[in-house]
């Protein structure tokens, strides 16, 4: 009875957490993988030693619950990709944050569920408008805008991203900010590769969480 109640609680609570919290997806997948590894090990041991079938039940239940949680998270509504207020810095910071949050969600990398391309397009449209009107002047605003340009798909935007990131990185307030300094290098490398030239900082040919 207790096990049944625990299972029912888990099958309700886990999907709710996955629906509410972005990074839970990755934890659930890790649990699935660990459970699969456990089953493989137990399966190998069972070849040489008779084991009770009950030992397989717990990891199988964990796998089922985690999969339900992951699938549930795919149906969570996205936040608006941009906001339009009279505060330029607030708008750019929000666009930057949704840019990063979108890339923390597993569904953004699964074709059918992904809306990343459309949402990037909306962010780029807003930031391009601000840039074309010469509104972006504060270093932190340049960083936020540069990050959005950095996730475009053409050399022109990559060049703008590199210029904005370089200006932000050279400011006194942001000279020790790791992410700002990283963007300066990564955006330059991405621009160089897009025009057929070799990268300088070697940021584009290795895994990096910041590159998401």
CSV table of C-alpha atoms in Angstrom, one decimal:
chain,number,residue,atom,x,y,z
A,1,UNK,CA,0.0,0.0,0.0
A,2,UNK,CA,2.8,2.4,1.0
A,3,UNK,CA,4.6,1.7,-2.3
A,4,UNK,CA,1.5,2.3,-4.3
A,5,UNK,CA,0.9,5.7,-2.6
A,6,UNK,CA,4.6,6.6,-3.1
A,7,UNK,CA,4.3,5.7,-6.8
A,8,UNK,CA,1.1,7.7,-7.3
A,9,UNK,CA,2.6,10.7,-5.5
A,10,UNK,CA,5.7,10.6,-7.7
A,11,UNK,CA,3.7,10.3,-10.9
A,12,UNK,CA,1.9,13.5,-9.9
A,13,UNK,CA,4.7,15.5,-8.3
A,14,UNK,CA,7.4,14.8,-10.9
A,15,UNK,CA,5.4,16.0,-13.9
A,16,UNK,CA,4.4,19.1,-12.0
A,17,UNK,CA,8.1,19.9,-11.2
A,18,UNK,CA,9.1,19.2,-14.8
A,19,UNK,CA,6.4,21.6,-16.0
A,20,UNK,CA,7.5,24.4,-13.6
A,21,UNK,CA,11.3,24.1,-13.6
A,22,UNK,CA,13.4,24.1,-16.8
A,23,UNK,CA,16.4,22.2,-15.6
A,24,UNK,CA,14.4,19.3,-14.1
A,25,UNK,CA,14.4,17.7,-17.6
A,26,UNK,CA,18.1,17.0,-17.5
A,27,UNK,CA,17.9,15.6,-13.9
A,28,UNK,CA,15.1,13.2,-15.0
A,29,UNK,CA,17.1,12.1,-18.0
A,30,UNK,CA,20.1,11.5,-15.8
A,31,UNK,CA,17.9,9.3,-13.5
A,32,UNK,CA,16.6,7.4,-16.6
A,33,UNK,CA,20.2,6.7,-17.7
A,34,UNK,CA,21.3,5.6,-14.3
A,35,UNK,CA,18.3,3.3,-14.0
A,36,UNK,CA,19.1,1.8,-17.4
A,37,UNK,CA,22.7,1.3,-16.3
A,38,UNK,CA,21.5,-0.4,-13.1
A,39,UNK,CA,19.2,-2.7,-15.1
A,40,UNK,CA,22.0,-3.7,-17.4
A,41,UNK,CA,24.3,-4.4,-14.5
A,42,UNK,CA,21.6,-6.4,-12.7
A,43,UNK,CA,20.8,-8.2,-16.0
A,44,UNK,CA,24.5,-9.3,-16.3
A,45,UNK,CA,24.6,-10.4,-12.7
A,46,UNK,CA,21.4,-12.4,-13.2
A,47,UNK,CA,23.1,-14.5,-15.9
A,48,UNK,CA,25.4,-15.9,-13.2
A,49,UNK,CA,23.1,-15.6,-10.2
A,50,UNK,CA,19.4,-16.0,-9.8
A,51,UNK,CA,17.8,-12.8,-8.7
A,52,UNK,CA,14.3,-11.9,-7.7
A,53,UNK,CA,12.2,-10.1,-10.3
A,54,UNK,CA,11.3,-7.4,-7.7
A,55,UNK,CA,14.7,-5.9,-8.1
A,56,UNK,CA,13.8,-4.8,-11.6
A,57,UNK,CA,10.6,-3.1,-10.5
A,58,UNK,CA,12.0,0.0,-8.8
A,59,UNK,CA,14.3,1.2,-11.7
A,60,UNK,CA,11.6,0.5,-14.2
A,61,UNK,CA,9.2,2.6,-12.2
A,62,UNK,CA,11.8,5.4,-11.9
A,63,UNK,CA,12.2,5.3,-15.7
A,64,UNK,CA,8.5,5.5,-16.3
A,65,UNK,CA,8.0,8.4,-13.9
A,66,UNK,CA,10.9,10.4,-15.3
A,67,UNK,CA,9.8,9.9,-18.9
A,68,UNK,CA,6.3,11.1,-17.9
A,69,UNK,CA,7.9,14.1,-16.3
A,70,UNK,CA,10.0,15.0,-19.3
A,71,UNK,CA,7.1,14.6,-21.7
A,72,UNK,CA,4.9,16.8,-19.5
A,73,UNK,CA,7.5,19.6,-19.5
A,74,UNK,CA,7.3,19.8,-23.3
A,75,UNK,CA,3.8,21.2,-23.0
A,76,UNK,CA,4.7,24.0,-20.6
A,77,UNK,CA,4.0,27.4,-22.3
A,78,UNK,CA,7.0,29.5,-23.2
A,79,UNK,CA,7.4,33.0,-21.7
A,80,UNK,CA,7.1,35.8,-24.2
A,81,UNK,CA,10.4,36.1,-26.1
A,82,UNK,CA,10.5,39.9,-25.7
A,83,UNK,CA,8.8,42.7,-23.8
A,84,UNK,CA,8.2,46.2,-25.0
A,85,UNK,CA,8.5,48.8,-22.2
A,86,UNK,CA,9.9,52.3,-22.2
A,87,UNK,CA,13.0,51.0,-20.5
A,88,UNK,CA,15.5,49.9,-23.2
A,89,UNK,CA,17.9,48.2,-20.7
A,90,UNK,CA,15.0,46.2,-19.3
A,91,UNK,CA,13.9,45.1,-22.7
A,92,UNK,CA,17.3,44.0,-23.7
A,93,UNK,CA,18.0,42.2,-20.5
A,94,UNK,CA,14.7,40.3,-20.8
A,95,UNK,CA,15.5,39.3,-24.4
A,96,UNK,CA,18.9,38.0,-23.2
A,97,UNK,CA,17.3,36.0,-20.4
A,98,UNK,CA,14.7,34.4,-22.6
A,99,UNK,CA,17.4,33.6,-25.1
A,100,UNK,CA,19.3,31.7,-22.4
A,101,UNK,CA,16.3,30.1,-20.8
A,102,UNK,CA,15.1,28.8,-24.1
A,103,UNK,CA,18.4,27.0,-24.6
A,104,UNK,CA,18.1,25.4,-21.1
A,105,UNK,CA,14.9,23.6,-22.2
A,106,UNK,CA,15.2,20.2,-23.7
A,107,UNK,CA,12.3,20.7,-26.0
A,108,UNK,CA,14.3,23.5,-27.8
A,109,UNK,CA,16.5,20.7,-29.3
A,110,UNK,CA,13.7,18.4,-30.3
A,111,UNK,CA,12.4,19.4,-33.7
A,112,UNK,CA,8.6,18.9,-33.3
A,113,UNK,CA,8.5,20.7,-30.0
A,114,UNK,CA,11.1,23.4,-30.7
A,115,UNK,CA,10.1,27.0,-31.2
A,116,UNK,CA,13.7,28.3,-30.8
A,117,UNK,CA,14.1,29.5,-34.4
A,118,UNK,CA,10.8,31.5,-34.3
A,119,UNK,CA,11.6,33.0,-30.9
A,120,UNK,CA,15.2,33.9,-31.9
A,121,UNK,CA,13.7,35.7,-34.9
A,122,UNK,CA,11.4,37.8,-32.7
A,123,UNK,CA,14.3,38.7,-30.4
A,124,UNK,CA,16.5,39.6,-33.3
A,125,UNK,CA,13.8,41.8,-34.8
A,126,UNK,CA,13.5,43.8,-31.6
A,127,UNK,CA,17.3,44.1,-31.0
A,128,UNK,CA,17.9,45.1,-34.7
A,129,UNK,CA,15.4,47.9,-34.4
A,130,UNK,CA,17.2,49.2,-31.3
A,131,UNK,CA,20.6,48.9,-32.9
A,132,UNK,CA,19.5,50.6,-36.2
A,133,UNK,CA,18.3,53.6,-34.2
A,134,UNK,CA,21.6,53.8,-32.3
A,135,UNK,CA,19.8,53.3,-28.9
A,136,UNK,CA,22.3,50.8,-27.6
A,137,UNK,CA,25.1,52.7,-25.8
A,138,UNK,CA,25.4,51.3,-22.2
A,139,UNK,CA,28.0,48.4,-21.9
A,140,UNK,CA,25.6,46.0,-20.3
A,141,UNK,CA,23.0,46.7,-23.0
A,142,UNK,CA,25.7,46.0,-25.6
A,143,UNK,CA,26.4,42.7,-24.0
A,144,UNK,CA,22.7,41.7,-23.9
A,145,UNK,CA,22.1,42.8,-27.5
A,146,UNK,CA,25.4,41.1,-28.6
A,147,UNK,CA,24.2,37.8,-27.2
A,148,UNK,CA,21.0,38.0,-29.2
A,149,UNK,CA,22.9,38.9,-32.4
A,150,UNK,CA,25.3,36.1,-31.6
A,151,UNK,CA,22.4,33.6,-32.1
A,152,UNK,CA,21.5,34.8,-35.5
A,153,UNK,CA,22.3,32.8,-38.7
A,154,UNK,CA,24.3,35.3,-40.9
A,155,UNK,CA,27.6,37.0,-41.0
A,156,UNK,CA,26.2,40.5,-40.8
A,157,UNK,CA,24.7,39.9,-37.5
A,158,UNK,CA,27.7,38.0,-36.2
A,159,UNK,CA,29.8,41.0,-37.0
A,160,UNK,CA,27.5,43.3,-35.1
A,161,UNK,CA,27.5,40.8,-32.2
A,162,UNK,CA,31.3,40.8,-32.2
A,163,UNK,CA,31.5,44.6,-32.2
A,164,UNK,CA,29.0,45.0,-29.4
A,165,UNK,CA,30.6,42.3,-27.3
A,166,UNK,CA,34.0,43.8,-27.8
A,167,UNK,CA,32.8,47.2,-26.7
A,168,UNK,CA,31.1,45.7,-23.7
A,169,UNK,CA,34.1,43.6,-22.7
A,170,UNK,CA,36.5,46.6,-22.8
A,171,UNK,CA,34.4,48.6,-20.4
A,172,UNK,CA,35.7,49.0,-16.8
A,173,UNK,CA,32.6,47.6,-15.2
A,174,UNK,CA,32.5,44.4,-17.3
A,175,UNK,CA,36.2,43.6,-17.8
A,176,UNK,CA,36.1,40.9,-15.1
A,177,UNK,CA,32.8,39.4,-16.1
A,178,UNK,CA,33.5,35.9,-17.4
A,179,UNK,CA,30.4,35.6,-19.6
A,180,UNK,CA,31.0,39.1,-21.2
A,181,UNK,CA,34.6,38.2,-21.9
A,182,UNK,CA,33.6,34.8,-23.3
A,183,UNK,CA,31.1,36.4,-25.7
A,184,UNK,CA,33.7,38.8,-27.0
A,185,UNK,CA,35.8,35.8,-28.0
A,186,UNK,CA,33.0,33.5,-29.2
A,187,UNK,CA,31.2,36.1,-31.3
A,188,UNK,CA,34.5,37.0,-33.0
A,189,UNK,CA,35.3,33.4,-33.8
A,190,UNK,CA,31.8,32.8,-35.0
A,191,UNK,CA,32.0,35.8,-37.3
A,192,UNK,CA,35.4,34.7,-38.6
A,193,UNK,CA,34.2,31.2,-39.4
A,194,UNK,CA,31.1,32.6,-41.2
A,195,UNK,CA,33.3,34.5,-43.6
A,196,UNK,CA,35.6,31.5,-44.3
A,197,UNK,CA,38.4,32.5,-42.0
A,198,UNK,CA,39.9,30.5,-39.1
A,199,UNK,CA,38.8,31.3,-35.5
A,200,UNK,CA,41.2,33.0,-33.2
A,201,UNK,CA,40.1,31.8,-29.7
A,202,UNK,CA,39.1,28.3,-30.5
A,203,UNK,CA,35.6,28.7,-29.0
A,204,UNK,CA,33.5,27.1,-31.8
A,205,UNK,CA,34.8,23.6,-32.1
A,206,UNK,CA,34.4,22.4,-28.5
A,207,UNK,CA,31.4,21.9,-26.2
A,208,UNK,CA,30.5,24.9,-24.0
A,209,UNK,CA,27.4,25.5,-22.0
A,210,UNK,CA,27.7,29.2,-22.8
A,211,UNK,CA,27.4,28.4,-26.5
A,212,UNK,CA,23.9,27.0,-26.2
